[in-house]
Each structure stands twice: as C-alpha cells, then as structure tokens.
Short mmCIF file of C-alpha atoms and ligand atoms in Angstrom, two decimals:
data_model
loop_
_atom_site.label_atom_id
_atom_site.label_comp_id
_atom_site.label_asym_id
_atom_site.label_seq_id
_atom_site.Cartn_x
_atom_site.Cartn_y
_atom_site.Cartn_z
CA UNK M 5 9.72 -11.84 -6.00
CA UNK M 6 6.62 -10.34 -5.97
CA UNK M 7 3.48 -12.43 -5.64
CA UNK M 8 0.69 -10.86 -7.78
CA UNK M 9 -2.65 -11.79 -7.74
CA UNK M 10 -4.32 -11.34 -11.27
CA UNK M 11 -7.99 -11.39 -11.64
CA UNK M 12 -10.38 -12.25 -14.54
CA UNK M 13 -13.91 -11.32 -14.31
CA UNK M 14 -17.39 -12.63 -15.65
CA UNK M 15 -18.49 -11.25 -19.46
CA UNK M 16 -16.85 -8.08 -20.81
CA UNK M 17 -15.08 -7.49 -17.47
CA UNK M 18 -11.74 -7.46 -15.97
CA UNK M 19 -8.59 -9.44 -15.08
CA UNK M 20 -7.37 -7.85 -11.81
CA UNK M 21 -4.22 -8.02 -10.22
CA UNK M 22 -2.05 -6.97 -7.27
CA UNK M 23 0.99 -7.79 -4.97
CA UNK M 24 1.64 -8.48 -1.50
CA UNK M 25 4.86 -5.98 -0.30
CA UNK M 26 8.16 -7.60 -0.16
CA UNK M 27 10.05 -4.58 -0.46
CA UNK M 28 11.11 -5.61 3.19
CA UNK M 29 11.59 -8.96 2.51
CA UNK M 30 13.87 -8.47 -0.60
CA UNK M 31 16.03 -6.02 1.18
CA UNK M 32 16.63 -8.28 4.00
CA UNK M 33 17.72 -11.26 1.62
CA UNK M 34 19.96 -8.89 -0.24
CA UNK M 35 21.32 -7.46 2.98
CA UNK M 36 22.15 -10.63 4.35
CA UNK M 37 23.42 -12.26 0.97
CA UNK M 38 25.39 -9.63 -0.38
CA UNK M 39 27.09 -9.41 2.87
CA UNK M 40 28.51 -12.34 2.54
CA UNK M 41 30.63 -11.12 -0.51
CA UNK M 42 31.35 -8.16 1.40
CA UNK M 43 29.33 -6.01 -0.42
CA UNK M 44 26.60 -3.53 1.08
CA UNK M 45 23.19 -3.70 -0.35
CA UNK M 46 21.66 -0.14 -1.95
CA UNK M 47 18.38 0.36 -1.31
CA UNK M 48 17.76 2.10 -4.48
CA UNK M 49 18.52 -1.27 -6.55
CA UNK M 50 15.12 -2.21 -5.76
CA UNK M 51 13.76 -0.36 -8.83
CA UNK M 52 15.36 -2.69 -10.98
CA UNK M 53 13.99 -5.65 -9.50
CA UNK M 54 10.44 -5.60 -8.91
CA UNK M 55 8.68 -7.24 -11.22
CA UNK M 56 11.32 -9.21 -12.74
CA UNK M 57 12.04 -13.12 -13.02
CA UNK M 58 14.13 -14.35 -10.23
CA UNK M 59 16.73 -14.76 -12.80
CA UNK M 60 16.70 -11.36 -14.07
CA UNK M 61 16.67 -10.50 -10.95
CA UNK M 62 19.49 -11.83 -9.73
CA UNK M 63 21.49 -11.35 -13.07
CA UNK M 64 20.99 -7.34 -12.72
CA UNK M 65 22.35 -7.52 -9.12
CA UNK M 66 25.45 -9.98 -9.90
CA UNK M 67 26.04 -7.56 -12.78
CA UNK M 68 26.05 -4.29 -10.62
CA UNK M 69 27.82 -5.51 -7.89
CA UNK M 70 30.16 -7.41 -9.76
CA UNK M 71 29.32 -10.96 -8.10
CA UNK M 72 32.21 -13.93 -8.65
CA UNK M 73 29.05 -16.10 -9.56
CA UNK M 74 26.69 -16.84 -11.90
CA UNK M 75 23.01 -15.50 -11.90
CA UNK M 76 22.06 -19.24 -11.66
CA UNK M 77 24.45 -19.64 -8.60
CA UNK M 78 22.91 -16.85 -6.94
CA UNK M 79 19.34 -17.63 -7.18
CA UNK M 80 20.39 -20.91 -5.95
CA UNK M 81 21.86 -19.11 -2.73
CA UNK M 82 19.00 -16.59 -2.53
CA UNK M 83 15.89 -18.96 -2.68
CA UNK M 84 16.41 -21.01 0.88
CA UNK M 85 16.24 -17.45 1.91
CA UNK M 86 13.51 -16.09 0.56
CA UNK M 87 11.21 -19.23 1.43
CA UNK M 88 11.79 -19.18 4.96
CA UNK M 89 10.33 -15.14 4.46
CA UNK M 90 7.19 -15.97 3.15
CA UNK M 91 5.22 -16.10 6.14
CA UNK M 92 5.94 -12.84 6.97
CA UNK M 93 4.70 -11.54 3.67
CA UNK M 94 1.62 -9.06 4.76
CA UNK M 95 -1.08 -8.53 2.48
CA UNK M 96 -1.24 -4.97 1.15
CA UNK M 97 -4.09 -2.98 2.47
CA UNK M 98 -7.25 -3.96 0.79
CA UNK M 99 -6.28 -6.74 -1.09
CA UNK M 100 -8.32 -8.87 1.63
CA UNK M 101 -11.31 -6.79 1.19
CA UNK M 102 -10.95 -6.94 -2.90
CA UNK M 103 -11.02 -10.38 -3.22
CA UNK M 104 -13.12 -11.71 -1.14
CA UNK M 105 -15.81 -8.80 -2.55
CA UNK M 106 -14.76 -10.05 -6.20
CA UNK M 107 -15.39 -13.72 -4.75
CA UNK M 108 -18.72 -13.07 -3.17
CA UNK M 109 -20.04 -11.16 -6.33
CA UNK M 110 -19.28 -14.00 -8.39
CA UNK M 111 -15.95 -12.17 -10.62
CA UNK M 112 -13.54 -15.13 -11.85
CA UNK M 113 -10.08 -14.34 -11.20
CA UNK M 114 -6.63 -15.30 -11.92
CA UNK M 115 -3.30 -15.07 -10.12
CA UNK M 116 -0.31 -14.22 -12.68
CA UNK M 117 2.79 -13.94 -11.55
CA UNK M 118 6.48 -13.48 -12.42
CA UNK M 119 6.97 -15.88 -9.44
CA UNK M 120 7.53 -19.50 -10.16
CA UNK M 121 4.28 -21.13 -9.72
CA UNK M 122 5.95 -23.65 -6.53
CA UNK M 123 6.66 -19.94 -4.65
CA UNK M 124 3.01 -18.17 -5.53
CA UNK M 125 1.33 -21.70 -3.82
CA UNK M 126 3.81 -20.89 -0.40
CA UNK M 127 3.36 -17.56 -0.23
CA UNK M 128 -0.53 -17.51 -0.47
CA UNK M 129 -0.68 -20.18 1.35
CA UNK M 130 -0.30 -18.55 4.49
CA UNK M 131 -3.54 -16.21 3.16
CA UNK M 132 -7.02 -17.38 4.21
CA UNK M 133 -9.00 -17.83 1.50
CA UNK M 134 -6.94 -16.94 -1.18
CA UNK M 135 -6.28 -20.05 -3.06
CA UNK M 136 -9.27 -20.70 -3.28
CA UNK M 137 -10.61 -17.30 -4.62
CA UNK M 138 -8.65 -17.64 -7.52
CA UNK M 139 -9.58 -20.01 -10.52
CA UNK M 140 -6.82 -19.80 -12.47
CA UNK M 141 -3.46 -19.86 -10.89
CA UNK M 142 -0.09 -19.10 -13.19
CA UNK M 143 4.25 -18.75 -12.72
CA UNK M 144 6.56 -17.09 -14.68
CA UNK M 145 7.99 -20.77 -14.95
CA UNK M 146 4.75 -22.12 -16.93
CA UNK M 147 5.21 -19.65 -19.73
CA UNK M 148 7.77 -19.38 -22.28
CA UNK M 149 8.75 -15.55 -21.26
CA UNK M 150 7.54 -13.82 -17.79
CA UNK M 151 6.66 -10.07 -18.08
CA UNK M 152 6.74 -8.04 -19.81
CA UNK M 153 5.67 -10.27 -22.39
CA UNK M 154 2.32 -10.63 -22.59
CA UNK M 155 2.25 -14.33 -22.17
CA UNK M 156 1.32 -15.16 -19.01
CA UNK M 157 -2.18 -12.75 -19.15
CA UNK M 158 -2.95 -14.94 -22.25
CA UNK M 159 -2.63 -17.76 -21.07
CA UNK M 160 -4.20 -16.51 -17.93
CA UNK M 161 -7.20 -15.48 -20.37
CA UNK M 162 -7.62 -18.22 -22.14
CA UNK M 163 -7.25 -20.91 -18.79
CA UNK M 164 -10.74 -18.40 -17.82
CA UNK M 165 -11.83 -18.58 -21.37
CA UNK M 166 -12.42 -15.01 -21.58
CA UNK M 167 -10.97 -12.89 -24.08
CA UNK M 168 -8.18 -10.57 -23.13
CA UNK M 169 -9.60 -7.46 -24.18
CA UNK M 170 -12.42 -8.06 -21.49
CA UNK M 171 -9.78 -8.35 -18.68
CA UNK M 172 -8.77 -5.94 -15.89
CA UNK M 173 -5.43 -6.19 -14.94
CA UNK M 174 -4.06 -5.08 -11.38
CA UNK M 175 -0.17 -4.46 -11.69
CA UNK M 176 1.60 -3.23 -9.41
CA UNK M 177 5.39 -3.44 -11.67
CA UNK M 178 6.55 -1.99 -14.36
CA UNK M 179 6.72 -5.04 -16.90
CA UNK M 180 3.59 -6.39 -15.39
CA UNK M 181 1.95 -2.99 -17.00
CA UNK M 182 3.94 -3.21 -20.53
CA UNK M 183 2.95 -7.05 -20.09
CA UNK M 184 -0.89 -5.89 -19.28
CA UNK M 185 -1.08 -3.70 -22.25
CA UNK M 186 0.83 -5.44 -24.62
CA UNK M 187 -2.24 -8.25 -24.29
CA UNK M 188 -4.25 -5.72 -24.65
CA UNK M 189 -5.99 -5.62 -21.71
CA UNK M 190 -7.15 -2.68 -19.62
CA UNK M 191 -4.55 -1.76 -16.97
CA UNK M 192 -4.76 -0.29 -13.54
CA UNK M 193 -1.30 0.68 -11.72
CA UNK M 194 -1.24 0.40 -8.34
CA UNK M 195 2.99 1.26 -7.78
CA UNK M 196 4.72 -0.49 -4.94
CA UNK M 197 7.39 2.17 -4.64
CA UNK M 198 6.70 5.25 -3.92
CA UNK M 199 6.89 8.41 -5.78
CA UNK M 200 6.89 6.34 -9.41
CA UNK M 201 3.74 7.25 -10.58
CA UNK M 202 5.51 9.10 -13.66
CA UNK M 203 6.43 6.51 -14.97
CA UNK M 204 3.51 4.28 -14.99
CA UNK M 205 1.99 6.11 -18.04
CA UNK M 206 1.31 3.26 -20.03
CA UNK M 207 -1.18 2.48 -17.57
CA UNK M 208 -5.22 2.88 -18.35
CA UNK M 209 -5.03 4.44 -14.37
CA UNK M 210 -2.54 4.94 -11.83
CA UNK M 211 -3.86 4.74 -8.51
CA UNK M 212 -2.34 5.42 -5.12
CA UNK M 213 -3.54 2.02 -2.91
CA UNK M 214 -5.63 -0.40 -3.74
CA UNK M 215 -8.32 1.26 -1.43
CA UNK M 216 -8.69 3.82 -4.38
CA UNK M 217 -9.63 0.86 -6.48
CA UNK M 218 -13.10 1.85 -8.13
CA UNK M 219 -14.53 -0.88 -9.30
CA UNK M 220 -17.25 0.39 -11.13
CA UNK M 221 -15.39 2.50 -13.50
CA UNK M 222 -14.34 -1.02 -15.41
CA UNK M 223 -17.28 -2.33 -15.44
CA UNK M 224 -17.33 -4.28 -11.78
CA UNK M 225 -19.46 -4.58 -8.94
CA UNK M 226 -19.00 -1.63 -6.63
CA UNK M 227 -17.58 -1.72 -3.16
CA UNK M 228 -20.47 -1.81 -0.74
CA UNK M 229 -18.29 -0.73 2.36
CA UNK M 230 -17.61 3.07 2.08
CA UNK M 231 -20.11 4.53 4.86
CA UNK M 232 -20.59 8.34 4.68
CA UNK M 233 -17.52 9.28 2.37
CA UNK M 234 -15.14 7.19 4.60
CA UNK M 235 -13.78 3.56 4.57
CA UNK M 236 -13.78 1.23 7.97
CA UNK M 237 -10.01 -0.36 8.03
CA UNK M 238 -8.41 -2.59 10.10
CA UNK M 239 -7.62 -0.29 13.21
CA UNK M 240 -4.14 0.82 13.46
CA UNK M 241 -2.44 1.12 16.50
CA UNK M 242 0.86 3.31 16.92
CA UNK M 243 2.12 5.48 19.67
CA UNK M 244 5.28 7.62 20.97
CA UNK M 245 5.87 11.03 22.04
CA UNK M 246 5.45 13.79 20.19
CA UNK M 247 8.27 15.03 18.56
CA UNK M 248 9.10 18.46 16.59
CA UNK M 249 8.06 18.54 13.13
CA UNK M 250 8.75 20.54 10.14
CA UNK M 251 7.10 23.41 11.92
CA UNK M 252 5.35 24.67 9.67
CA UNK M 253 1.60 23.32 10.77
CA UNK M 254 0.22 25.88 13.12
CA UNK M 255 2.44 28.63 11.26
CA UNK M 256 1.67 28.16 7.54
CA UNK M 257 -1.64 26.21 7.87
CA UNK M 258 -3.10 27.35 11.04
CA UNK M 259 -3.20 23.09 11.38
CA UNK M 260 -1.10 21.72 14.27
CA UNK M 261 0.10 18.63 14.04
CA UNK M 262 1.50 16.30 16.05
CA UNK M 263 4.38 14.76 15.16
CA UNK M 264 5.33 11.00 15.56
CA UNK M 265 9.02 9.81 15.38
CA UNK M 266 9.12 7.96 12.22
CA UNK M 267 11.73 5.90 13.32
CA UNK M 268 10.12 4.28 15.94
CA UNK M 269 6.99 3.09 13.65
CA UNK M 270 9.05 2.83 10.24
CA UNK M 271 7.66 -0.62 9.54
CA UNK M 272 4.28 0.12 10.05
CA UNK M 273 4.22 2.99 8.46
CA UNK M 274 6.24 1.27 5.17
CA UNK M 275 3.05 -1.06 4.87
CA UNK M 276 0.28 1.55 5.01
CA UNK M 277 -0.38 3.69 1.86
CA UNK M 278 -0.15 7.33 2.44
CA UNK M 279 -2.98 9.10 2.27
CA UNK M 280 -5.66 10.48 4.94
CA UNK M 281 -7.09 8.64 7.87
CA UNK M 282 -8.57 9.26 11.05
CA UNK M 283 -8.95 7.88 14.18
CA UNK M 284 -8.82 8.56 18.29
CA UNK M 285 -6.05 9.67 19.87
CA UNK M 286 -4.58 9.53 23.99
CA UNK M 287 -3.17 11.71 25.64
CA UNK M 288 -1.47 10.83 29.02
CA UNK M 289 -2.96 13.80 31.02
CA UNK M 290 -5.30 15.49 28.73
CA UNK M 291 -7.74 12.25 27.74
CA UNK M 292 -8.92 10.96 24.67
CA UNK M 293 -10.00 13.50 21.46
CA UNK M 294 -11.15 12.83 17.37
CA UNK M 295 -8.32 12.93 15.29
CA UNK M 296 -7.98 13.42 11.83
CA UNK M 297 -4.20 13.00 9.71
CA UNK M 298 -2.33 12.49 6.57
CA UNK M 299 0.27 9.98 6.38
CA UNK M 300 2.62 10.24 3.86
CA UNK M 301 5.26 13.03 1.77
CA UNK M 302 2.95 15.60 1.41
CA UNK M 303 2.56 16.64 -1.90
CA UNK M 304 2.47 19.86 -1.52
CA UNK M 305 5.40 20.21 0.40
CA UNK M 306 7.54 17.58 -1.63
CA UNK M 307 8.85 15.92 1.82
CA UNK M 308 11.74 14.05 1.38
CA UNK M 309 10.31 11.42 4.13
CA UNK M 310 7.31 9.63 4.99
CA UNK M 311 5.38 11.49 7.80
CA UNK M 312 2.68 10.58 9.94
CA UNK M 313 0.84 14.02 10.66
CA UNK M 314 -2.30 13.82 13.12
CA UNK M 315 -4.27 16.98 13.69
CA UNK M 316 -6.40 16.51 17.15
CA UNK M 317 -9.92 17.76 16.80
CA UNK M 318 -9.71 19.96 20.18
CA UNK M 319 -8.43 23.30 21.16
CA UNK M 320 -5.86 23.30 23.41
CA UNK M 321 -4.71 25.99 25.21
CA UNK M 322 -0.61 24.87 25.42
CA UNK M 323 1.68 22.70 23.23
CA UNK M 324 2.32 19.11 24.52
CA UNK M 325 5.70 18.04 22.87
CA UNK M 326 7.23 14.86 24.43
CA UNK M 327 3.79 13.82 26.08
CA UNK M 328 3.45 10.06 24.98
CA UNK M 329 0.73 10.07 22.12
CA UNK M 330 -1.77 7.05 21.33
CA UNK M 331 -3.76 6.67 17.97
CA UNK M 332 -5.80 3.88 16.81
CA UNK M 333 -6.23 4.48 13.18
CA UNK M 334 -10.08 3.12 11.86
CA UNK M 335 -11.02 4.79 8.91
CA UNK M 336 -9.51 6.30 5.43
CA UNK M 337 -11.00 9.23 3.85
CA UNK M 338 -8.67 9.90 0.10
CA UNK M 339 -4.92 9.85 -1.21
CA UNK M 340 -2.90 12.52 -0.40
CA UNK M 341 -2.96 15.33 -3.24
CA UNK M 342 -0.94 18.37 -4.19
CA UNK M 343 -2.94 21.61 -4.33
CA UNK M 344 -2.86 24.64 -6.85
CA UNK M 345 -2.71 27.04 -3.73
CA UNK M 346 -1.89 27.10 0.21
CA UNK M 347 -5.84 27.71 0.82
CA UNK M 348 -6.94 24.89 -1.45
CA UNK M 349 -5.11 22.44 0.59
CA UNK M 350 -6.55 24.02 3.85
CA UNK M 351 -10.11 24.20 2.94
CA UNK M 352 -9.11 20.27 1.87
CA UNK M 353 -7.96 19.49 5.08
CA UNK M 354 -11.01 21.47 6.91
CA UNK M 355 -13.14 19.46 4.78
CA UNK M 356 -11.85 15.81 5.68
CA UNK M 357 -11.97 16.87 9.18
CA UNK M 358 -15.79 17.82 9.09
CA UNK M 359 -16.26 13.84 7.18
CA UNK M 360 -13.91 12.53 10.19
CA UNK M 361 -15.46 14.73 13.04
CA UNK M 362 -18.95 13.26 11.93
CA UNK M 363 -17.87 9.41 10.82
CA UNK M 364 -16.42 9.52 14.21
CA UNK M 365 -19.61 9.39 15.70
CA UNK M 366 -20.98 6.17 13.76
CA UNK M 367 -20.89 3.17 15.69
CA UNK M 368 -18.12 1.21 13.33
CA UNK M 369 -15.75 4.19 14.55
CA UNK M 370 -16.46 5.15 17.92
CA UNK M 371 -16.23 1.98 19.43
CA UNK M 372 -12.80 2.18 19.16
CA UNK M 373 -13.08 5.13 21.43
CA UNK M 374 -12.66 3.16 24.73
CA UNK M 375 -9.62 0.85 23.22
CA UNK M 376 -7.08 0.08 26.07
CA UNK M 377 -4.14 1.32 23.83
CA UNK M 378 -5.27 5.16 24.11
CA UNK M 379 -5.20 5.02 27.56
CA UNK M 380 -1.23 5.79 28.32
CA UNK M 381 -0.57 4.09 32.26
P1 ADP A 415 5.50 20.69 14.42
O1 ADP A 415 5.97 20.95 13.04
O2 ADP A 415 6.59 20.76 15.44
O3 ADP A 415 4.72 19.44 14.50
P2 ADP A 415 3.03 22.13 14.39
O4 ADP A 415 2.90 23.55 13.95
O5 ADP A 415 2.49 21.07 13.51
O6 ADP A 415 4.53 21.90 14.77
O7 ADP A 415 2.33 22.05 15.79
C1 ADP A 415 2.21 20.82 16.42
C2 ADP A 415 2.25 20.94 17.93
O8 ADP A 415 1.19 21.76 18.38
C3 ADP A 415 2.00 19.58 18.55
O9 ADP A 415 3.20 18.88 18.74
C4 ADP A 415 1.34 19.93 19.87
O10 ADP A 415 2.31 20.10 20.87
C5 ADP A 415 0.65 21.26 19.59
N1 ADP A 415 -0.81 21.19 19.38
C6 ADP A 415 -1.69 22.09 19.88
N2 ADP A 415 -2.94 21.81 19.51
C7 ADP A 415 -2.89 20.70 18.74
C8 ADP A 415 -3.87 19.93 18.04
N3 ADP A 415 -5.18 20.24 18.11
N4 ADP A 415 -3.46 18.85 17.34
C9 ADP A 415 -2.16 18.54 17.27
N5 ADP A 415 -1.18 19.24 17.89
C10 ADP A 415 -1.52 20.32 18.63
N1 RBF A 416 -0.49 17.64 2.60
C1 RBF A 416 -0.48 17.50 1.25
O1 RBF A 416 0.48 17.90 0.61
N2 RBF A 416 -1.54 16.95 0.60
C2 RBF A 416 -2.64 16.52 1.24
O2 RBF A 416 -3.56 16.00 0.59
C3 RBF A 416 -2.70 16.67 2.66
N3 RBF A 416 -3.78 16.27 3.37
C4 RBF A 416 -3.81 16.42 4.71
C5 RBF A 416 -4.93 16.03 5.45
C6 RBF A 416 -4.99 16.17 6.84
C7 RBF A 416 -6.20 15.74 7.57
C8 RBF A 416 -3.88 16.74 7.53
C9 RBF A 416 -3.91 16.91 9.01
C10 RBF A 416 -2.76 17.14 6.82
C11 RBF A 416 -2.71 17.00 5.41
N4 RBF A 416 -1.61 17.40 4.68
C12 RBF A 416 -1.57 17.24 3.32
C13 RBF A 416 -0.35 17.58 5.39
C14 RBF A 416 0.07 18.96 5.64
O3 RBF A 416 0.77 19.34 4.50
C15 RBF A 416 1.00 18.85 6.85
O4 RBF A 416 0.23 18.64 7.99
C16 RBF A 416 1.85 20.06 6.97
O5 RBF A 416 2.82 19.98 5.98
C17 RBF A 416 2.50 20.18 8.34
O6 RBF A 416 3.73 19.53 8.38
MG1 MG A 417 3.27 19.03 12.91
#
C-alpha cells in the first residue's frame, strides 16, 4: 500500500528506493471500512501493515479484528477505496529532488514495489516525471513472493542488468530492508513511522528523511543543492496563535519558543520530517523577524507529540501568547538529535541559528521575506 520507488544505478552503484506517505491514506480506508463492521480502526495496527502485500495486509487486519470475511473478500472491498486515494498521495520530501538529480546525472533506476504493478502505474501517475525516470518498473504481483523475499530486487537487478551487490536500495519498510539485504544489496532505511529506527538494524544506514540522503557515501553523484550548510525546500506556509508550550524554553534553555497548536496544522506537520528548519516569521503588530525551529519530538526531551518549536531571531521585550503567528518555512539545516548534556544541545541550537541568521540573508531565502502570508490583516 505503499508505492516505493527503487533505484538502480550505473557500474558498481546503487539501487535506490523510497515511498510516497500513505499513512493517511491507509487510515482513512480502514476507518471508513472497518466501520462498516462496526469496528473502530487502531491507529497502532499500522505497524503491521506497511510494507506488506495487500493480501497480507488485509489477512493481519481480518485476523485481529475478527472480520466475518475472507482476506480475499476484503481486499476486494478495500481496493475501489484505495484507488479513488491515489491522487492525493504526496510525495515525501525530497523524493522530487532525488530523482530527478539521479535522472539528470545519468543513475538507472528501478521502482520495486510490494504494490501490484496496475496500482504503482496510478499512483505515479499523478507524479511529473516519474514514470519516466524509472527504467525498470516492478509489482509484488510479477514475482512469485513480495518482500521480504528478495525476489523482486533480483529481478529488479537483472531487468537493469546490473548485479545486485552493486545496488542501493531505498526502503522505507521493514520487509523491504530484510528483502534488500537478503539480495544482498546495500540498504539505506529511511522509516515511515516514526520513532522505529531501533528496529531497522539490519539496515547498512538508517536515516531520518530522505533529505539526509548522502549520496556520495555509496558511491553516487553528490547533491549539488546544499548552499552554505543549508538546503532550499519548498516554502512552507503555516500559521495560528501562539499557544503555551511545555514551558520549559526560556526556563531550561534560555531559548523561547513559540508554540503552534498542533492540532490546527496536524496534516502538514504529519508530511514534513522532523528535524530543523528555518524561515520568516509575522507577527500581527510587531512585523516580520528570522526564525530558526525544530519540528519534531525532541530527542532530548522524549516528547510524546510532534511539536513545531520556532525560536524568533529578535529580542523582545514582552511575551506575545495568542498573537496570530505566520511562518514560511524555506530552508532545512539537520535531523533532530539527542544530546549527551543540556549545554550540548544549546550550543547546537546557537549554532544552527548563526547558519540560519546568515542563509537568511542569501537571495534563495530572503525573498521570501516580503511573502503576503506573513503579513497577518
Ligand atoms: P512555552 O513553552 O510556553 O512555549 P517558552 O519558554 O518556549 O514557553 O517561551 C515562548 C514564549 O516566549 C513565546 O510564546 C513568546 O510569547 C515569548 N517569546 C519572547 N521572545 C521570543 C522569541 N525570540 N522567540 C519566540 N518566542 C518568544
Ligand atoms: N531538541 C532536541 O531534542 N534535539 C534537537 O536537535 C533540537 N534542535 C533544536 C533546534 C532549534 C533551532 C530549536 C529552536 C530547538 C531545538 N530543539 C531540539 C528543541 C528544544 O528541545 C525545544 O525547543 C525545547 O524542548 C522547548 O520546548
Ligand atoms: Mg516554547
């Protein structure tokens, strides 16, 4: 149910690999199909689905829920559903900018998925470019067994006629990483759910978004984009008033920052990756100041929720709780880390705001300075 994108490069390199989210997408199905047998879908059974054949799939939720139907009968019921969802499928952040860099320098790749092959064609079909970036296209259904066997990368290796040792995978599942190494190829992890890291050991590397992807550890081309220790994204925008945090900011880190109700940006904030960005921010009365801020659990803290935590580059003299605060989000700096010691972190977060304070001031970023959306009417 997840669409992954496997990539197989020129001599002695790489296979790649990686997933559009449809965490979303598979928790409105359930929601609306489990409903209907009056049962109430649990987040937490998502675990056991990603990465799996729409059979398994379905057979480990009929099981758990104890279903009156088969798997078969189920899949049959959930597909019409899931096909009219594709289009909203999202790219995850920087899988745009990693293929078409992979395309331009010439790196073969292939597209392997636990998908049938009829639902990878719909679902990238409504991504520019991406068909045709990809020279070898494969399902779960054109295989004898999906992950984790390592079928479908062999065949995927030997449609590129490269050998499997000199492929990079991209996973971003579970079996798709037993399925990775099991050919014997190299691995990187890139986890869809959060906070699984641990268990992606099998993995050559875990990393934390695809924007952490270094290429030229495996042998690739390097990304040509990062401009003085930060990387231009697609701006952001998100706004709201500024709400109490864990107040612990000023107090514990001598860092304020201003808090944005989660609620009210909870998809947006499910499709970025956490780690540290930075931006321009509005305020209503006070006008428009740098910004810096992690996004994410903070490591250090072990937050139970996602947190968007913008630190304004500015001193100013009162607080300004429930004043209506507007970012536009343009660069990323690094993944969010835990820290031996309180003043590690700090000096950290000191740090990316010197890179953010000066990026800022490149014409890429401060553009984005006179955007309409920071200016609150
Ligand atoms: P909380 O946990 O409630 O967010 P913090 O200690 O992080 O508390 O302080 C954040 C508050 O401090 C903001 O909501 C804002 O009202 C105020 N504040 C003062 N200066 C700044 C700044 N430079 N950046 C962000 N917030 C600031
Ligand atoms: N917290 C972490 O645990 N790890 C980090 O790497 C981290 N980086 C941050 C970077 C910036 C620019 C800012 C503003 C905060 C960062 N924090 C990080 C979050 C910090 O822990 C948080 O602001 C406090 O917990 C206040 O709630
Ligand atoms: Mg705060």
């Amino acid at each position: 149910m997840i669409g992954r994108l496997l990539h197989l490069s020129q001599q002695l390199l790489p296979i790649v690999f990686f997933a559009v989210i449809t965490d979303g997408i598979v928790c409105n199905v359930l929601k609306i199909s489990l409903g209907k047998y009056g049962k109430e879908w649990d987040g937490r059974e998502t675990l056991k689905i990603v990465g799996k054949t729409p059979f398994e799939a379905a057979s480990a939720v009929v099981d758990d829920y104890g279903l009156p139907c088969s798997p078969i009968e189920f899949v049959s019921e959930l597909s019409p559903l899931f096909s009219q969802q594709w289009c909203n499928i999202k790219a995850l952040p920087g899988a745009n900018r990693l293929i078409k860099h992979l395309k331009s320098n010439g790196v073969p790749m292939a597209l392997a998925s636990n998908s049938p092959r009829e639902s990878i064609d719909a679902k990238i079909s409504f991504h520019n470019g991406w068909k045709d970036s990809f020279s070898v296209i494969i399902g779960g259904d054109e295989v004898r067994t999906g992950k984790p066997s390592p079928d479908i990368f062999f065949e995927a290796a030997r449609r590129l006629r490269m050998e499997p040792s000199s492929c990079l995978v991209i996973e971003d599942s579970l079996p798709g990483v037993t399925a990775g190494k099991a050919a014997e190829m190299e691995v990187v992890a890139v986890p869809s759910l959060p906070k699984q890291s641990h268990l992606y050991t099998a993995a050559d590397e875990v990393i934390n978004s695809l924007l952490d992807l270094q290429l030229e550890k495996w042998g690739l081309p390097p990304f040509a984009d990062w401009v003085e220790r930060t990387l231009p994204v697609d701006p952001w925008y998100i706004g709201g008033p500024v709400i109490k945090g864990f107040g612990r900011g000023s107090k514990v880190l001598g860092i304020p920052t201003a808090n944005l109700s989660t609620k009210d940006c909870s998809d947006l904030l499910a499709q970025y990756p956490s780690g540290v960005y930075f931006g321009w921010a509005g305020l209503s009365t006070r006008g428009i100041f740098k910004m810096v801020m992690s996004i994410g659990w903070n490591p250090y803290f072990s937050n139970k929720e996602k947190t968007i935590e913008p630190w304004l580059l500015h001193e100013f003299t009162e607080d300004f709780y429930g004043e209506e605060l507007r970012l536009v989000i343009v660069g990323y700096i690094r993944p969010e880390f835990n820290f031996p010691s309180l003043e590690s972190l700090i000096a950290k977060i000191h740090e990316d705001r010197r890179v953010a304070e000066k990026a800022l001031d490149l014409p890429v970023y401060s553009s984005y300075k006179n955007d309409s959306h920071l200016r609150v009417s």
